[in-house]
C-alpha cells in the first residue's frame, strides 16, 4: 500500500493505479512486454520509473527494462508486494541451525564442510553422492539426491553427458544470476536513522538501491563504538559481467552524494561484489524465470532460488522449492537403505 501510495503521488494519475491493479489480476496478459514498457503506456514520469526500477531490481532480480511486466505482477501477487520484510538479527544461520536440530533429533546426521564432489548416476538414476570428509572421499548411496547448489553446478557434479540437450539449453537460457555489490560502512555518527530496524529504498542514485542501518538490528556486528550501515548496489545491466572496480567507484560516489555525513564520519570497511558467474550470486534466477525442480535424471531434484514458483524470488523461492520437493520425496520414497 505504501509503495502504491508513493507511486500515485509521483505520477498523480489514478488510471495508472487502476491499470496496475488490473495487471496483478491478469499477469499473463503482459508477458510480451517489459515492465518499463508497460509503465510507459501510462507515464514517462522519471520519479515513477525510478521508484519502480528500484523496487523491481531490489526484489525481482532485474531492472524494470530487463524483466517482463507479467513477472513483476506475478511477484506482487505471490509475495503480496513484499510488505513483510524480516532481517534475522543473528543472521540466517540461526534458521539453518534450527532445521539441523530437527534432523539430528530424528536420528539423522548433518555434515558441514563436506563439499559434494560428484553425484553418482547409473542407468539414468541418481544413486548417491561422493563428498569430501576428514581429508578423504566418502560415497553415500541414496534413494534420492536433492541438490541446492544451483542447476548448473548440479550438472557439473553429475556430468553433462547425463543430461539431455533441452535441459542443458534451459540452464543456459533460463538462469540469469543477479550480480550485486554490497558495501559495509562504519561511522562514528549514524549515517541514516538510528535505533530503528528499517530499509531505505533509494531512487535515482547511480548504483545504490537499498540501505539498512545494520547496527540498529545487529549491534554486535558493528566495530566497537561505531555504527554500521549496509548498502546494496545494482549494476546498470544484469545481463553482462560487471566491472567490479567501476561498480565500487560508483557506489562510493553514491555514498558521498546520498549521505552528507559519510565523508567526515564514515569509512568503507568492506565491499563484496558478486558477479554473474559467482558461485553465490544474489539470486540465481529472475522472478518469472528459472527452471523446474525435476531433472532428466530420475531421483535427482533441484531446490533453491534457481527453480522459483511463479512470482517467488530469493530465499522465499528457495524455501518454497524445498517444501515442494519434500512433498514429492515424502510420497515417492520410504526411509531406509538405498
Ligand atoms: C547480499 C545478499 C542479500 C540478499 N538479500 C535477500 C533478501 O533480503 N531477501 C531474500 O529473499 N533473498 C535475499 N538474497 C538472496 C538469497 O540469499 C538467496 O536467494 C538464497 O540464499 C538462495 O538459497 P539457496 O538455498 O537456493 O542457495 P544458497 O543460499 O546459495 O545455498 C547454496 C549452498 O550450497 C553450498 N554449496 C555449493 N557447492 C557445494 C558443494 N559442492 N557441496 C556442498 N555444498 C555446496 C554453498 O556453500 C551454499 O551454502 C540475498 C542474497 C545476497 C547475496
Short mmCIF file of C-alpha atoms and ligand atoms in Angstrom, two decimals:
data_model
loop_
_atom_site.label_atom_id
_atom_site.label_comp_id
_atom_site.label_asym_id
_atom_site.label_seq_id
_atom_site.Cartn_x
_atom_site.Cartn_y
_atom_site.Cartn_z
CA UNK A 1 0.00 0.00 0.00
CA UNK A 2 2.86 2.34 0.88
CA UNK A 3 4.56 1.65 -2.42
CA UNK A 4 1.41 2.25 -4.42
CA UNK A 5 0.74 5.43 -2.41
CA UNK A 6 4.21 6.79 -3.23
CA UNK A 7 3.71 5.83 -6.83
CA UNK A 8 0.35 7.61 -7.02
CA UNK A 9 1.91 10.73 -5.57
CA UNK A 10 4.75 10.65 -8.06
CA UNK A 11 2.56 10.09 -11.08
CA UNK A 12 -0.60 11.72 -9.85
CA UNK A 13 -2.76 9.56 -12.02
CA UNK A 14 -5.43 7.24 -10.69
CA UNK A 15 -5.59 5.47 -14.06
CA UNK A 16 -2.08 4.09 -13.61
CA UNK A 17 -3.07 2.54 -10.31
CA UNK A 18 -6.17 1.08 -11.95
CA UNK A 19 -4.01 -0.44 -14.69
CA UNK A 20 -1.62 -1.76 -12.06
CA UNK A 21 -4.44 -3.49 -10.20
CA UNK A 22 -5.65 -4.97 -13.47
CA UNK A 23 -2.12 -6.17 -14.19
CA UNK A 24 -1.98 -8.03 -10.89
CA UNK A 25 -5.33 -9.68 -11.71
CA UNK A 26 -4.19 -10.95 -15.11
CA UNK A 27 -0.37 -11.03 -15.09
CA UNK A 28 -0.12 -13.37 -18.10
CA UNK A 29 -1.60 -10.72 -20.41
CA UNK A 30 1.57 -8.68 -20.03
CA UNK A 31 4.10 -11.41 -20.81
CA UNK A 32 5.18 -9.80 -24.08
CA UNK A 33 6.48 -6.50 -22.72
CA UNK A 34 8.96 -5.31 -20.16
CA UNK A 35 7.69 -3.64 -17.01
CA UNK A 36 9.24 -0.37 -18.19
CA UNK A 37 7.32 -0.56 -21.48
CA UNK A 38 4.14 -1.36 -19.58
CA UNK A 39 4.60 1.74 -17.39
CA UNK A 40 5.49 3.93 -20.38
CA UNK A 41 1.97 3.34 -21.68
CA UNK A 42 0.73 5.48 -18.79
CA UNK A 43 3.55 7.81 -17.84
CA UNK A 44 7.10 8.82 -18.60
CA UNK A 45 7.44 10.50 -15.20
CA UNK A 46 11.06 9.95 -14.18
CA UNK A 47 10.25 9.58 -10.48
CA UNK A 48 7.59 6.94 -11.16
CA UNK A 49 10.03 4.97 -13.33
CA UNK A 50 12.76 5.40 -10.72
CA UNK A 51 10.56 4.12 -7.88
CA UNK A 52 9.60 1.02 -9.80
CA UNK A 53 13.08 0.35 -11.10
CA UNK A 54 14.44 0.41 -7.54
CA UNK A 55 11.72 -1.94 -6.29
CA UNK A 56 11.99 -4.30 -9.22
CA UNK A 57 15.77 -4.50 -9.26
CA UNK A 58 15.92 -4.98 -5.48
CA UNK A 59 13.25 -7.64 -5.25
CA UNK A 60 12.74 -9.23 -8.66
CA UNK A 61 16.44 -9.62 -9.62
CA UNK A 62 16.42 -7.47 -12.77
CA UNK A 63 15.83 -3.90 -13.86
CA UNK A 64 12.36 -2.81 -14.99
CA UNK A 65 13.76 -2.76 -18.55
CA UNK A 66 15.04 -6.34 -18.27
CA UNK A 67 12.01 -8.18 -16.91
CA UNK A 68 8.51 -8.80 -18.20
CA UNK A 69 5.58 -6.90 -16.72
CA UNK A 70 3.90 -10.30 -16.23
CA UNK A 71 6.74 -11.42 -13.94
CA UNK A 72 6.55 -8.23 -11.88
CA UNK A 73 2.78 -8.50 -11.46
CA UNK A 74 3.03 -12.17 -10.51
CA UNK A 75 5.65 -11.18 -7.92
CA UNK A 76 3.31 -8.61 -6.35
CA UNK A 77 0.58 -11.25 -6.21
CA UNK A 78 2.68 -14.15 -4.86
CA UNK A 79 4.77 -12.15 -2.40
CA UNK A 80 1.92 -9.80 -1.50
CA UNK A 81 4.13 -6.88 -2.52
CA UNK A 82 6.83 -7.89 -0.01
CA UNK A 83 5.09 -5.90 2.72
CA UNK A 84 6.56 -8.05 5.44
CA UNK A 85 10.32 -7.91 5.47
CA UNK A 86 12.35 -9.51 8.23
CA UNK A 87 16.04 -9.40 9.00
CA UNK A 88 17.21 -12.03 11.48
CA UNK A 89 19.42 -10.16 13.97
CA UNK A 90 21.86 -13.08 14.27
CA UNK A 91 21.74 -13.93 10.57
CA UNK A 92 20.06 -16.74 8.64
CA UNK A 93 22.45 -19.24 10.14
CA UNK A 94 20.08 -19.48 13.13
CA UNK A 95 17.34 -20.78 10.81
CA UNK A 96 19.73 -23.39 9.40
CA UNK A 97 20.75 -24.48 12.89
CA UNK A 98 17.11 -24.92 13.86
CA UNK A 99 16.48 -27.04 10.76
CA UNK A 100 19.58 -29.10 11.53
CA UNK A 101 18.24 -29.74 15.05
CA UNK A 102 15.07 -31.27 13.55
CA UNK A 103 17.22 -33.66 11.52
CA UNK A 104 19.52 -34.69 14.36
CA UNK A 105 16.68 -35.07 16.85
CA UNK A 106 15.06 -37.51 14.40
CA UNK A 107 18.14 -39.69 14.18
CA UNK A 108 19.73 -38.01 11.14
CA UNK A 109 23.22 -36.61 10.67
CA UNK A 110 24.23 -33.18 9.40
CA UNK A 111 27.73 -32.92 7.93
CA UNK A 112 29.17 -29.46 7.36
CA UNK A 113 32.35 -28.55 5.48
CA UNK A 114 31.94 -31.69 3.41
CA UNK A 115 31.60 -30.47 -0.19
CA UNK A 116 29.97 -32.85 -2.64
CA UNK A 117 32.38 -33.69 -5.46
CA UNK A 118 30.17 -36.00 -7.51
CA UNK A 119 26.57 -37.05 -7.94
CA UNK A 120 26.60 -40.74 -8.74
CA UNK A 121 24.38 -41.63 -11.70
CA UNK A 122 23.76 -45.11 -13.08
CA UNK A 123 21.12 -46.31 -15.56
CA UNK A 124 19.58 -42.82 -15.78
CA UNK A 125 19.08 -42.68 -11.99
CA UNK A 126 20.82 -40.77 -9.21
CA UNK A 127 22.09 -43.36 -6.76
CA UNK A 128 24.23 -41.35 -4.36
CA UNK A 129 26.83 -38.66 -3.80
CA UNK A 130 30.56 -38.53 -3.17
CA UNK A 131 31.64 -36.00 -0.54
CA UNK A 132 34.92 -34.89 0.96
CA UNK A 133 35.15 -35.72 4.64
CA UNK A 134 38.10 -35.70 7.04
CA UNK A 135 40.61 -35.42 4.21
CA UNK A 136 39.17 -38.32 2.21
CA UNK A 137 36.25 -39.04 -0.10
CA UNK A 138 33.16 -40.88 1.06
CA UNK A 139 30.48 -42.29 -1.24
CA UNK A 140 26.99 -42.26 0.20
CA UNK A 141 24.37 -44.40 -1.51
CA UNK A 142 20.91 -42.86 -1.51
CA UNK A 143 17.43 -43.36 -2.92
CA UNK A 144 17.18 -39.70 -3.84
CA UNK A 145 19.61 -36.81 -4.33
CA UNK A 146 18.42 -33.25 -3.68
CA UNK A 147 20.80 -30.53 -4.80
CA UNK A 148 20.77 -26.94 -3.52
CA UNK A 149 23.89 -25.76 -5.35
CA UNK A 150 22.07 -24.46 -8.42
CA UNK A 151 21.22 -26.46 -11.58
CA UNK A 152 24.43 -25.54 -13.44
CA UNK A 153 26.64 -26.78 -10.63
CA UNK A 154 24.40 -29.84 -10.27
CA UNK A 155 25.02 -30.67 -13.95
CA UNK A 156 28.76 -30.36 -13.36
CA UNK A 157 28.66 -32.74 -10.40
CA UNK A 158 26.56 -35.35 -12.20
CA UNK A 159 28.32 -34.97 -15.57
CA UNK A 160 26.98 -33.00 -18.53
CA UNK A 161 26.71 -36.15 -20.66
CA UNK A 162 23.94 -37.44 -18.35
CA UNK A 163 21.53 -34.61 -19.29
CA UNK A 164 19.56 -34.10 -22.47
CA UNK A 165 20.13 -31.09 -24.73
CA UNK A 166 16.80 -29.44 -23.79
CA UNK A 167 17.73 -29.37 -20.14
CA UNK A 168 21.24 -28.05 -20.82
CA UNK A 169 19.74 -25.33 -23.02
CA UNK A 170 17.41 -24.32 -20.19
CA UNK A 171 20.33 -23.98 -17.79
CA UNK A 172 21.93 -21.59 -20.28
CA UNK A 173 18.86 -19.55 -21.24
CA UNK A 174 16.59 -19.51 -18.19
CA UNK A 175 19.07 -18.81 -15.43
CA UNK A 176 20.23 -15.22 -15.22
CA UNK A 177 22.09 -14.83 -11.94
CA UNK A 178 21.78 -11.39 -10.38
CA UNK A 179 25.07 -9.53 -9.86
CA UNK A 180 25.30 -7.29 -6.81
CA UNK A 181 27.79 -5.16 -4.92
CA UNK A 182 27.39 -4.79 -1.19
CA UNK A 183 29.17 -2.25 0.94
CA UNK A 184 29.58 -2.10 4.70
CA UNK A 185 30.21 1.36 6.12
CA UNK A 186 31.36 2.08 9.67
CA UNK A 187 30.77 5.57 11.04
CA UNK A 188 31.14 7.42 14.30
CA UNK A 189 27.76 9.04 13.71
CA UNK A 190 24.69 7.33 12.27
CA UNK A 191 24.52 7.98 8.51
CA UNK A 192 20.79 7.36 8.46
CA UNK A 193 18.19 6.52 11.10
CA UNK A 194 19.50 5.11 14.34
CA UNK A 195 17.73 2.68 16.64
CA UNK A 196 15.10 1.63 14.11
CA UNK A 197 15.11 -1.59 12.11
CA UNK A 198 14.37 -0.28 8.62
CA UNK A 199 15.17 -0.48 4.93
CA UNK A 200 15.66 2.67 2.88
CA UNK A 201 15.00 2.24 -0.82
CA UNK A 202 16.92 4.79 -2.85
CA UNK A 203 15.57 6.15 -6.13
CA UNK A 204 17.75 7.79 -8.75
CA UNK A 205 21.18 7.00 -7.32
CA UNK A 206 23.99 5.71 -9.54
CA UNK A 207 24.04 2.20 -8.08
CA UNK A 208 22.72 2.07 -4.51
CA UNK A 209 19.16 0.78 -4.33
CA UNK A 210 18.73 -0.07 -0.66
CA UNK A 211 20.27 0.80 2.66
CA UNK A 212 19.97 -0.94 6.03
CA UNK A 213 21.13 0.60 9.33
CA UNK A 214 22.61 -2.74 10.38
CA UNK A 215 23.77 -1.65 13.83
CA UNK A 216 20.13 -0.91 14.71
CA UNK A 217 19.32 -4.56 14.06
CA UNK A 218 22.55 -6.40 14.84
CA UNK A 219 24.64 -4.09 17.05
CA UNK A 220 27.15 -6.89 17.67
CA UNK A 221 28.28 -6.67 14.02
CA UNK A 222 29.40 -3.04 14.27
CA UNK A 223 33.01 -2.17 15.17
CA UNK A 224 33.08 -1.21 18.89
CA UNK A 225 31.55 2.21 19.48
CA UNK A 226 30.68 2.62 15.78
CA UNK A 227 27.56 2.46 13.64
CA UNK A 228 27.31 0.03 10.75
CA UNK A 229 25.37 0.74 7.56
CA UNK A 230 24.88 -1.82 4.81
CA UNK A 231 24.01 -0.90 1.21
CA UNK A 232 23.17 -2.87 -1.91
CA UNK A 233 24.17 -1.66 -5.35
CA UNK A 234 22.85 -2.90 -8.69
CA UNK A 235 24.81 -2.50 -11.93
CA UNK A 236 23.11 -0.81 -14.88
CA UNK A 237 22.92 -4.15 -16.66
CA UNK A 238 22.24 -7.51 -15.03
CA UNK A 239 22.94 -9.24 -18.35
CA UNK A 240 26.68 -8.80 -18.60
CA UNK A 241 29.69 -9.23 -16.31
CA UNK A 242 30.07 -6.15 -14.18
CA UNK A 243 33.37 -4.32 -13.88
CA UNK A 244 33.86 -4.62 -10.14
CA UNK A 245 36.11 -1.55 -9.85
CA UNK A 246 33.66 0.64 -11.76
CA UNK A 247 30.76 -0.54 -9.59
CA UNK A 248 32.62 0.13 -6.36
CA UNK A 249 33.68 3.59 -7.59
CA UNK A 250 30.08 4.47 -8.45
CA UNK A 251 28.88 3.25 -5.05
CA UNK A 252 31.50 5.40 -3.35
CA UNK A 253 30.14 8.43 -5.23
CA UNK A 254 26.62 7.44 -4.19
CA UNK A 255 27.67 7.27 -0.54
CA UNK A 256 29.09 10.78 -0.77
CA UNK A 257 26.00 12.14 -2.51
CA UNK A 258 23.32 10.33 -0.52
CA UNK A 259 24.80 10.62 2.98
CA UNK A 260 26.14 14.08 3.84
CA UNK A 261 27.86 12.69 6.96
CA UNK A 262 29.74 9.95 5.10
CA UNK A 263 32.88 11.84 4.08
CA UNK A 264 33.58 13.25 7.54
CA UNK A 265 32.28 10.45 9.74
CA UNK A 266 32.23 7.25 7.70
CA UNK A 267 34.63 4.76 6.15
CA UNK A 268 34.09 1.76 3.94
CA UNK A 269 35.13 -1.35 5.79
CA UNK A 270 34.23 -3.85 3.12
CA UNK A 271 32.98 -4.16 -0.45
CA UNK A 272 31.58 -7.53 -1.51
CA UNK A 273 30.87 -7.93 -5.23
CA UNK A 274 29.10 -10.97 -6.66
CA UNK A 275 29.35 -11.19 -10.43
CA UNK A 276 27.03 -13.06 -12.78
CA UNK A 277 29.23 -16.16 -12.63
CA UNK A 278 29.77 -16.10 -8.86
CA UNK A 279 29.04 -19.38 -7.07
CA UNK A 280 26.80 -17.38 -4.72
CA UNK A 281 25.20 -14.56 -6.72
CA UNK A 282 22.41 -12.51 -5.19
CA UNK A 283 19.87 -14.80 -6.84
CA UNK A 284 20.27 -17.49 -9.49
CA UNK A 285 17.13 -16.62 -11.47
CA UNK A 286 14.86 -13.67 -12.04
CA UNK A 287 11.27 -13.60 -10.94
CA UNK A 288 9.19 -15.45 -13.54
CA UNK A 289 12.20 -17.32 -14.94
CA UNK A 290 14.31 -20.24 -13.74
CA UNK A 291 13.94 -23.97 -14.33
CA UNK A 292 11.97 -26.80 -12.76
CA UNK A 293 12.80 -28.84 -9.67
CA UNK A 294 12.72 -32.08 -11.69
CA UNK A 295 15.74 -33.08 -13.75
CA UNK A 296 16.04 -35.56 -16.65
CA UNK A 297 17.80 -37.90 -14.19
CA UNK A 298 15.39 -39.96 -12.08
CA UNK A 299 15.60 -39.35 -8.34
CA UNK A 300 17.66 -36.17 -8.78
CA UNK A 301 15.94 -32.93 -7.79
CA UNK A 302 17.00 -29.32 -7.57
CA UNK A 303 15.87 -27.00 -4.81
CA UNK A 304 16.80 -23.36 -4.36
CA UNK A 305 16.34 -19.94 -5.87
CA UNK A 306 17.04 -21.13 -9.43
CA UNK A 307 13.73 -23.02 -9.52
CA UNK A 308 11.22 -20.42 -8.32
CA UNK A 309 7.47 -20.92 -8.41
CA UNK A 310 5.78 -18.09 -10.36
CA UNK A 311 6.20 -14.79 -8.54
CA UNK A 312 8.68 -16.08 -5.97
CA UNK A 313 12.24 -14.90 -5.53
CA UNK A 314 15.30 -15.24 -3.30
CA UNK A 315 15.10 -17.10 -0.02
CA UNK A 316 11.29 -17.30 -0.20
CA UNK A 317 11.63 -19.05 -3.55
CA UNK A 318 14.27 -21.39 -2.14
CA UNK A 319 12.11 -22.32 0.87
CA UNK A 320 9.09 -22.93 -1.38
CA UNK A 321 11.05 -25.33 -3.61
CA UNK A 322 12.23 -27.23 -0.54
CA UNK A 323 8.62 -27.71 0.57
CA UNK A 324 7.63 -28.87 -2.92
CA UNK A 325 10.49 -31.36 -3.24
CA UNK A 326 9.98 -32.63 0.32
CA UNK A 327 6.33 -33.27 -0.60
CA UNK A 328 7.31 -35.31 -3.69
CA UNK A 329 10.04 -37.23 -1.91
CA UNK A 330 7.79 -37.95 1.08
CA UNK A 331 5.26 -39.58 -1.25
CA UNK A 332 7.69 -41.44 -3.51
CA UNK A 333 10.26 -42.81 -1.07
CA UNK A 334 10.14 -44.60 2.26
CA UNK A 335 13.03 -44.11 4.71
CA UNK A 336 15.50 -46.97 4.54
CA UNK A 337 18.64 -48.13 2.84
CA UNK A 338 19.29 -47.16 -0.77
C1 LIG B 1 23.87 -9.99 -0.10
C2 LIG B 1 22.62 -10.74 -0.39
C3 LIG B 1 21.43 -10.28 0.13
C4 LIG B 1 20.25 -10.95 -0.09
N1 LIG B 1 19.09 -10.47 0.45
C5 LIG B 1 17.96 -11.17 0.30
C6 LIG B 1 16.75 -10.74 0.92
O1 LIG B 1 16.71 -9.71 1.58
N2 LIG B 1 15.65 -11.49 0.77
C7 LIG B 1 15.66 -12.64 0.05
O2 LIG B 1 14.64 -13.32 -0.04
N3 LIG B 1 16.78 -13.07 -0.57
C8 LIG B 1 17.93 -12.36 -0.45
N4 LIG B 1 19.07 -12.79 -1.06
C9 LIG B 1 19.01 -13.98 -1.88
C10 LIG B 1 19.07 -15.23 -1.03
O3 LIG B 1 20.16 -15.19 -0.14
C11 LIG B 1 19.22 -16.43 -1.96
O4 LIG B 1 18.21 -16.38 -2.95
C12 LIG B 1 19.10 -17.71 -1.16
O5 LIG B 1 20.14 -17.81 -0.22
C13 LIG B 1 19.17 -18.87 -2.10
O6 LIG B 1 19.11 -20.02 -1.33
P1 LIG B 1 19.55 -21.39 -1.95
O7 LIG B 1 19.26 -22.42 -0.92
O8 LIG B 1 18.96 -21.54 -3.30
O9 LIG B 1 21.12 -21.30 -2.22
P2 LIG B 1 22.31 -20.74 -1.36
O10 LIG B 1 21.85 -19.94 -0.20
O11 LIG B 1 23.24 -20.11 -2.36
O12 LIG B 1 22.97 -22.05 -0.78
C14 LIG B 1 23.72 -22.94 -1.56
C15 LIG B 1 24.69 -23.63 -0.62
O13 LIG B 1 25.34 -24.70 -1.30
C16 LIG B 1 26.69 -24.73 -0.85
N5 LIG B 1 27.48 -25.49 -1.85
C17 LIG B 1 27.93 -25.08 -3.05
N6 LIG B 1 28.60 -26.07 -3.67
C18 LIG B 1 28.56 -27.13 -2.83
C19 LIG B 1 29.07 -28.46 -2.90
N7 LIG B 1 29.75 -28.90 -3.97
N8 LIG B 1 28.85 -29.29 -1.86
C20 LIG B 1 28.15 -28.88 -0.77
N9 LIG B 1 27.64 -27.63 -0.65
C21 LIG B 1 27.85 -26.77 -1.67
C22 LIG B 1 27.07 -23.28 -0.76
O14 LIG B 1 28.20 -23.12 0.06
C23 LIG B 1 25.80 -22.69 -0.14
O15 LIG B 1 25.84 -22.76 1.26
C24 LIG B 1 20.27 -12.12 -0.87
C25 LIG B 1 21.48 -12.59 -1.39
C26 LIG B 1 22.65 -11.90 -1.16
C27 LIG B 1 23.95 -12.43 -1.73
#
